[in-house]
Tab-separated table of C-alpha atoms in Angstrom:
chain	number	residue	atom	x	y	z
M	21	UNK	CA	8.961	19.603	15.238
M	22	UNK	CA	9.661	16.220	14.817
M	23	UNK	CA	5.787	15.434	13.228
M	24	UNK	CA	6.570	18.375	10.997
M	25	UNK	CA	9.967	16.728	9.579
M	26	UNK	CA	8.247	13.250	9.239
M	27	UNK	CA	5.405	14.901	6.864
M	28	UNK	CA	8.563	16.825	4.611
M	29	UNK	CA	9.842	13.044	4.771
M	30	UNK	CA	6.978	11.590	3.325
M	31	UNK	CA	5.797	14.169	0.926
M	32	UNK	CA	8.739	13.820	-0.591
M	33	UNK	CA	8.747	10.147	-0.969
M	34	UNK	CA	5.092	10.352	-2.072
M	35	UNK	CA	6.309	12.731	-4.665
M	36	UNK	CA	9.204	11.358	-5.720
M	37	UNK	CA	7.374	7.741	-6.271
M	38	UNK	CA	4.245	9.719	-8.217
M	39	UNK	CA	7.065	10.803	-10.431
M	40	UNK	CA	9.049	7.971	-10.895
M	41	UNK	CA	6.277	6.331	-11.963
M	42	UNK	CA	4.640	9.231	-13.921
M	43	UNK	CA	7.761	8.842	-16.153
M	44	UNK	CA	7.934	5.469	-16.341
M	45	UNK	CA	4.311	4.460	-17.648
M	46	UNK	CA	3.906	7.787	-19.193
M	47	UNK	CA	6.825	9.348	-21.229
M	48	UNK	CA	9.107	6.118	-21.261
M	49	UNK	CA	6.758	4.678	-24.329
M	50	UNK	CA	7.707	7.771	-26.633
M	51	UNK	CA	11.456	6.525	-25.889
M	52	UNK	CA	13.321	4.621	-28.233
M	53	UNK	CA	13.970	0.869	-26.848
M	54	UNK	CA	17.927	1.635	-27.041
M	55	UNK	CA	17.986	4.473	-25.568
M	56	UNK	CA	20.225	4.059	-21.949
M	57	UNK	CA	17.286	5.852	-20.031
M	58	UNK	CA	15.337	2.242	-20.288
M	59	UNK	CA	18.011	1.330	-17.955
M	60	UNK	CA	16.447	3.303	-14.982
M	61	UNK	CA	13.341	1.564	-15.175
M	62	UNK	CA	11.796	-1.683	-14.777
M	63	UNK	CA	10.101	-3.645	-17.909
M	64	UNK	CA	6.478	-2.299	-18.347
M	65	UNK	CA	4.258	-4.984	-17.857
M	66	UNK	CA	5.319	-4.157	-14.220
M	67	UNK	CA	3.859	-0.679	-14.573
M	68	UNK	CA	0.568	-3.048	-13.591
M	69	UNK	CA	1.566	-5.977	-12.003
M	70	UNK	CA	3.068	-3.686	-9.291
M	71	UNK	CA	-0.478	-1.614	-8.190
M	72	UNK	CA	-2.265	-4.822	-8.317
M	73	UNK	CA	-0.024	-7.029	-6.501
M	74	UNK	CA	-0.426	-3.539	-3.606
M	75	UNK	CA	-3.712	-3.525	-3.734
M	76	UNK	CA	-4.288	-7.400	-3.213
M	77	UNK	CA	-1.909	-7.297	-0.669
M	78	UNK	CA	-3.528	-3.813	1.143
M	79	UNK	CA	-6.963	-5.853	1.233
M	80	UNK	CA	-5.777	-9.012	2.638
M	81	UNK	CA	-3.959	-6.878	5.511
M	82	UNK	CA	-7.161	-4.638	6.376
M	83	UNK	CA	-9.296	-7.816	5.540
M	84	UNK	CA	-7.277	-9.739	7.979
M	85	UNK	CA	-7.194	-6.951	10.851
M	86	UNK	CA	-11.342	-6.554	10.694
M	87	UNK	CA	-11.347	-10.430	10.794
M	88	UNK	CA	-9.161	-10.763	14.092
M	89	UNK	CA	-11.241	-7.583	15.659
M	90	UNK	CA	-14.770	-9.280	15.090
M	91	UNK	CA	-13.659	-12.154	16.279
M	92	UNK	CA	-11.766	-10.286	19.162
M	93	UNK	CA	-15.347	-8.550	19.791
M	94	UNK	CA	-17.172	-11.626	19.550
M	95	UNK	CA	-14.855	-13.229	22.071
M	96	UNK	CA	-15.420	-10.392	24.801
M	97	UNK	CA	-19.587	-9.927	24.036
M	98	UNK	CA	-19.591	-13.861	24.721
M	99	UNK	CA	-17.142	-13.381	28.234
M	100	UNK	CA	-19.175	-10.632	29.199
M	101	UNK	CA	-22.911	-12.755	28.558
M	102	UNK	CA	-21.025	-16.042	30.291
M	103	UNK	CA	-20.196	-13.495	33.441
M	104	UNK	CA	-23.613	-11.970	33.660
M	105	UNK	CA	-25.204	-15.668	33.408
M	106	UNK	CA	-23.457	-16.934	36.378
M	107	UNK	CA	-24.053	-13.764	38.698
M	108	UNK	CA	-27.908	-14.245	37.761
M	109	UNK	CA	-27.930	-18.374	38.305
């Protein structure tokens, strides 16, 4: 039950942000610069900056995580060689 409440949680999030920012980059250029519904929404040069600066920082995290595991992997294939060369010698 609890699984099924956390994926009604998210979908909406996921929705609400797609729409959010459907509006923003989409619609909000047709809108007078006056107008108070500018006030909802952030200037639109960060319609871009925002994506990027995600994506950048997406990459370094799964770039840094397959990093630490090769060298994780490397560390236990070099254990494992060191232990098999002393039970031969």
């Amino acid at each position: 039950m609890l699984d099924k409440l956390l994926g009604l949680v998210m979908l909406i999030v996921a929705t609400t942000v797609f729409l959010y920012y459907t509006i923003w980059t989409l619609l909000m250029p047709f809108v007078d610069p006056g107008h108070p519904l500018h006030d909802f929404f952030p200037p639109r040069v960060w319609a871009i900056r925002i994506p990027v600066i995600l994506i950048l920082l997406g990459t370094a995290i799964v770039g840094s995580f397959l990093g630490l595991v090769m060298i994780r992997s490397n560390q236990k294939r070099a254990a494992k060689a060191k232990a098999l060369g002393k039970k031969k010698a």
